[in-house]
Short mmCIF file of C-alpha atoms and ligand atoms in Angstrom, two decimals:
data_model
loop_
_atom_site.label_atom_id
_atom_site.label_comp_id
_atom_site.label_asym_id
_atom_site.label_seq_id
_atom_site.Cartn_x
_atom_site.Cartn_y
_atom_site.Cartn_z
CA MET F 23 -22.72 -0.23 -3.35
CA LEU F 24 -20.11 1.14 -5.72
CA LYS F 25 -20.68 0.99 -9.42
CA LYS F 26 -18.25 1.32 -12.28
CA GLN F 27 -15.33 2.06 -9.99
CA THR F 28 -12.81 1.86 -12.75
CA SER F 29 -14.44 4.49 -14.92
CA THR F 30 -13.77 7.25 -12.37
CA LEU F 31 -9.99 6.93 -12.63
CA PRO F 32 -8.55 9.98 -14.41
CA ARG F 33 -6.32 9.61 -17.41
CA PRO F 34 -2.71 8.61 -16.66
CA ARG F 35 -1.46 12.09 -17.57
CA VAL F 36 -3.77 13.73 -15.04
CA ARG F 37 -2.73 11.18 -12.39
CA ARG F 38 0.92 11.83 -13.08
CA HIS F 39 0.29 15.58 -12.77
CA HIS F 40 -1.39 15.20 -9.34
CA PHE F 41 1.34 12.83 -8.23
CA LEU F 42 4.17 15.11 -9.32
CA ALA F 43 2.49 18.06 -7.59
CA ALA F 44 2.36 16.02 -4.35
CA TRP F 45 6.02 15.09 -4.79
CA VAL F 46 6.96 18.76 -5.24
CA ARG F 47 5.08 19.57 -2.00
CA SER F 48 6.94 16.92 0.01
CA PRO F 49 9.28 14.62 -1.92
CA LEU F 50 10.38 12.43 0.99
CA LYS F 51 6.83 11.83 2.17
CA ILE F 52 5.62 10.79 -1.29
CA GLY F 53 8.72 8.76 -2.06
CA ALA F 54 8.33 8.40 -5.84
CA LEU F 55 8.23 10.72 -8.84
CA LEU F 56 5.63 8.71 -10.69
CA PRO F 57 2.61 6.65 -9.70
CA SER F 58 2.97 2.87 -9.86
CA SER F 59 2.60 1.40 -13.32
CA ARG F 60 -0.37 -0.79 -14.14
CA GLY F 61 1.98 -3.79 -14.13
CA LEU F 62 3.19 -3.10 -10.60
CA ALA F 63 -0.30 -2.32 -9.31
CA ASN F 64 -1.64 -5.56 -10.84
CA ALA F 65 1.27 -7.57 -9.41
CA MET F 66 0.44 -6.28 -5.93
CA ALA F 67 -3.28 -6.92 -6.35
CA ALA F 68 -2.55 -10.47 -7.56
CA GLU F 69 -1.05 -11.31 -4.15
CA VAL F 70 -4.39 -10.75 -2.38
CA ASP F 71 -6.41 -13.92 -1.90
CA VAL F 72 -9.89 -12.47 -1.99
CA LYS F 73 -11.45 -15.85 -1.14
CA LYS F 74 -10.08 -15.53 2.39
CA PRO F 75 -12.15 -13.46 4.79
CA GLY F 76 -11.27 -10.04 6.11
CA VAL F 77 -10.71 -6.49 5.04
CA ILE F 78 -8.00 -5.39 2.60
CA ILE F 79 -6.16 -2.30 3.83
CA GLU F 80 -4.27 -0.23 1.29
CA LEU F 81 -1.60 2.04 2.76
CA GLY F 82 -0.53 5.13 0.78
CA GLY F 83 -3.25 5.26 -1.87
CA GLY F 84 -1.62 8.17 -3.73
CA THR F 85 -3.53 8.84 -6.94
CA GLY F 86 -5.23 5.45 -6.95
CA ALA F 87 -3.15 3.21 -9.23
CA VAL F 88 -3.11 0.33 -6.75
CA THR F 89 -6.66 1.06 -5.52
CA HIS F 90 -7.87 0.71 -9.09
CA ALA F 91 -6.01 -2.59 -9.57
CA LEU F 92 -7.37 -4.00 -6.29
CA LEU F 93 -10.95 -3.22 -7.29
CA ALA F 94 -10.39 -4.47 -10.84
CA SER F 95 -9.04 -7.75 -9.45
CA GLY F 96 -12.46 -8.44 -7.94
CA ILE F 97 -12.12 -7.16 -4.38
CA PRO F 98 -15.57 -5.89 -3.36
CA PRO F 99 -15.39 -2.16 -2.52
CA GLU F 100 -16.96 -2.75 0.88
CA ARG F 101 -13.97 -4.93 1.80
CA LEU F 102 -11.36 -2.32 0.87
CA VAL F 103 -10.15 0.52 3.09
CA VAL F 104 -7.58 2.99 1.73
CA ILE F 105 -5.39 5.16 3.93
CA GLU F 106 -3.64 8.24 2.54
CA ARG F 107 -1.99 10.94 4.64
CA ASP F 108 -1.62 13.73 2.06
CA ARG F 109 -4.77 15.84 2.24
CA LYS F 110 -4.85 16.83 -1.42
CA LEU F 111 -4.27 13.27 -2.58
CA HIS F 112 -6.97 12.12 -0.18
CA VAL F 113 -9.46 14.53 -1.77
CA ILE F 114 -8.49 13.34 -5.25
CA LEU F 115 -8.73 9.67 -4.24
CA SER F 116 -12.11 10.13 -2.56
CA SER F 117 -13.53 11.83 -5.63
CA GLN F 118 -12.18 9.10 -7.93
CA PHE F 119 -13.69 6.31 -5.87
CA PRO F 120 -16.97 7.69 -4.51
CA GLY F 121 -18.39 5.52 -1.76
CA LEU F 122 -15.10 3.76 -1.10
CA ASN F 123 -13.77 4.01 2.46
CA VAL F 124 -10.79 6.34 1.89
CA LEU F 125 -9.38 7.65 5.15
CA CYS F 126 -7.10 10.66 5.53
CA ALA F 127 -4.74 9.39 8.21
CA ASP F 128 -1.13 8.66 9.06
CA VAL F 129 -0.11 5.00 9.22
CA ILE F 130 1.72 5.87 12.42
CA ASP F 131 -1.78 5.86 13.94
CA LEU F 132 -2.88 2.66 12.20
CA ASP F 133 -3.97 0.93 15.43
CA LYS F 134 -6.34 3.78 16.28
CA VAL F 135 -7.55 4.07 12.69
CA LEU F 136 -8.44 0.37 12.59
CA ILE F 137 -10.29 0.56 15.91
CA GLY F 138 -12.11 3.69 14.74
CA ALA F 139 -13.17 1.96 11.52
CA GLY F 140 -14.27 -1.16 13.43
CA ILE F 141 -11.80 -3.41 11.59
CA ASN F 142 -10.49 -6.48 13.39
CA ARG F 143 -10.01 -9.11 10.71
CA ILE F 144 -7.47 -8.16 8.05
CA ASN F 145 -7.01 -10.24 4.92
CA ALA F 146 -4.13 -8.21 3.48
CA ILE F 147 -2.21 -4.99 3.92
CA VAL F 148 -1.15 -3.62 0.56
CA SER F 149 1.48 -0.98 1.13
CA SER F 150 3.03 1.50 -1.28
CA LEU F 151 4.61 3.41 1.59
CA PRO F 152 8.13 4.69 0.84
CA LEU F 153 9.58 2.74 3.80
CA LEU F 154 13.23 3.11 2.87
CA GLY F 155 12.97 6.87 2.30
CA MET F 156 11.48 7.56 5.72
CA PRO F 157 13.56 8.97 8.56
CA LYS F 158 14.53 6.02 10.78
CA PRO F 159 12.26 6.82 13.76
CA VAL F 160 9.27 7.21 11.42
CA ARG F 161 10.14 3.99 9.57
CA LEU F 162 10.37 2.07 12.83
CA ALA F 163 7.05 3.44 14.07
CA VAL F 164 5.35 2.65 10.75
CA LEU F 165 6.86 -0.86 10.67
CA HIS F 166 5.68 -1.47 14.21
CA GLN F 167 2.15 -0.47 13.27
CA MET F 168 2.10 -2.60 10.13
CA ALA F 169 3.52 -5.65 11.92
CA ALA F 170 1.02 -5.26 14.76
CA ALA F 171 -1.83 -5.33 12.24
CA VAL F 172 -0.58 -8.55 10.60
CA GLY F 173 -2.49 -11.53 11.95
CA HIS F 174 -1.72 -15.18 11.27
CA ASP F 175 -3.73 -15.15 8.08
CA THR F 176 -2.73 -11.69 6.84
CA ALA F 177 -0.47 -11.02 3.86
CA LEU F 178 1.61 -7.86 4.08
CA ILE F 179 2.34 -6.84 0.50
CA GLN F 180 4.97 -4.16 -0.06
CA PHE F 181 6.83 -2.96 -3.10
CA THR F 182 10.34 -1.60 -3.14
CA TYR F 183 12.79 -0.31 -5.74
CA GLY F 184 15.82 -1.76 -4.00
CA PRO F 185 17.20 -5.29 -4.48
CA ARG F 186 16.74 -6.27 -0.81
CA SER F 187 13.80 -6.81 1.47
CA PRO F 188 12.55 -3.40 2.66
CA VAL F 189 12.00 -5.06 6.04
CA GLY F 190 15.40 -5.97 7.43
CA ARG F 191 16.33 -9.28 9.11
CA GLN F 192 16.30 -7.80 12.57
CA HIS F 193 12.72 -6.62 12.20
CA LEU F 194 11.60 -9.82 10.51
CA ARG F 195 12.84 -11.66 13.60
CA GLN F 196 11.41 -9.11 16.01
CA TYR F 197 7.94 -9.31 14.49
CA HIS F 198 8.05 -13.03 13.61
CA LEU F 199 7.63 -12.27 9.93
CA HIS F 200 8.84 -14.22 6.92
CA GLY F 201 9.24 -12.42 3.63
CA ARG F 202 9.38 -13.60 0.07
CA ARG F 203 10.14 -11.66 -3.08
CA LYS F 204 7.28 -12.51 -5.39
CA LYS F 205 7.82 -10.52 -8.53
CA LEU F 206 10.15 -8.09 -10.26
CA VAL F 207 8.19 -5.66 -12.42
CA MET F 208 10.67 -4.45 -15.02
CA GLY F 209 8.11 -2.28 -16.79
CA ASN F 210 7.72 -0.01 -13.77
CA LEU F 211 9.78 3.16 -13.62
CA PRO F 212 12.02 2.39 -11.83
CA PRO F 213 11.70 -1.42 -11.83
CA ALA F 214 10.16 -2.61 -8.57
CA HIS F 215 10.06 -5.80 -6.52
CA VAL F 216 6.88 -7.01 -4.84
CA TRP F 217 7.44 -8.62 -1.44
CA VAL F 218 4.94 -10.57 0.63
CA TYR F 219 5.38 -11.01 4.39
CA ARG F 220 3.48 -13.33 6.66
CA LYS F 221 3.55 -14.06 10.32
CA GLY F 222 4.83 -17.26 11.81
CA GLN F 223 5.39 -19.33 8.69
CA ALA F 224 7.50 -19.28 5.59
CA VAL F 225 5.65 -17.94 2.56
CA ILE F 226 5.34 -20.65 -0.08
C1 LIG T 21 5.13 5.97 -3.52
S1 LIG T 21 3.55 6.74 -3.25
C2 LIG T 21 2.49 5.44 -3.88
C3 LIG T 21 1.13 5.93 -4.33
C4 LIG T 21 0.27 4.91 -5.07
N1 LIG T 21 -0.18 3.83 -4.20
C5 LIG T 21 1.01 4.33 -6.23
O1 LIG T 21 1.49 3.19 -6.09
O2 LIG T 21 1.11 5.00 -7.24
C6 LIG T 21 3.39 6.63 -1.49
C7 LIG T 21 2.12 7.21 -0.92
O3 LIG T 21 2.12 6.95 0.50
C8 LIG T 21 1.66 8.10 1.19
N2 LIG T 21 2.24 8.06 2.54
C9 LIG T 21 3.54 8.18 2.87
N3 LIG T 21 3.70 8.07 4.20
C10 LIG T 21 2.47 7.86 4.72
C11 LIG T 21 1.98 7.65 6.05
N4 LIG T 21 2.82 7.65 7.10
N5 LIG T 21 0.67 7.44 6.22
C12 LIG T 21 -0.18 7.43 5.15
N6 LIG T 21 0.21 7.64 3.88
C13 LIG T 21 1.52 7.85 3.66
C14 LIG T 21 2.16 9.27 0.35
O4 LIG T 21 1.43 10.45 0.60
C15 LIG T 21 1.99 8.73 -1.07
O5 LIG T 21 0.73 9.02 -1.59
#
């Protein structure tokens, strides 16, 4: 059982330093210069309905801004799994959230990761992945994996800096997804939109 999760989060300046260092290592793979603001992280966490069953999967944990907000919103640590590909960020995340299931993996292998972790019921996928900055073949493979993991009761929560849905119409149709822009967080740098996608029905 995890205790006092929030107290392990380093100060914002330290987080920004780790984040910037990761961006310098591979800007396109990180996709942002700064970690998500508290406002954006909270807006994403607010879209998770913790009363519904299933595991919450966070994609692209980075330095833990969204992880922290998810835990602070009341999600029990044992129901949260975080996936981060960057090895250094994975080490930092794991040390910030001891006992939390933080996996060093690429979302391109999400199907195998979920099987390996014994996860079959997913409540929500909370993604900070830089979808629009990915090379097209990578973006398509990542989208395919995310869509395949979305069940009929799963919310796919994704933020984007652009004005449009980061999942285009063609892919919404292909994967039977409906998307809804839920919130614009002006206080984030840059301002970001939170989108929620669901399978088979319009999001109310
Ligand atoms: C824009 S940052 C967001 C970090 C953090 N969640 C936040 O909001 O501050 C995107 C994160 O996704 C990770 N990432 C990018 N592509 C990935 C992939 N294919 N699989 C796993 N993680 C990935 C990056 O390493 C980076 O930490």
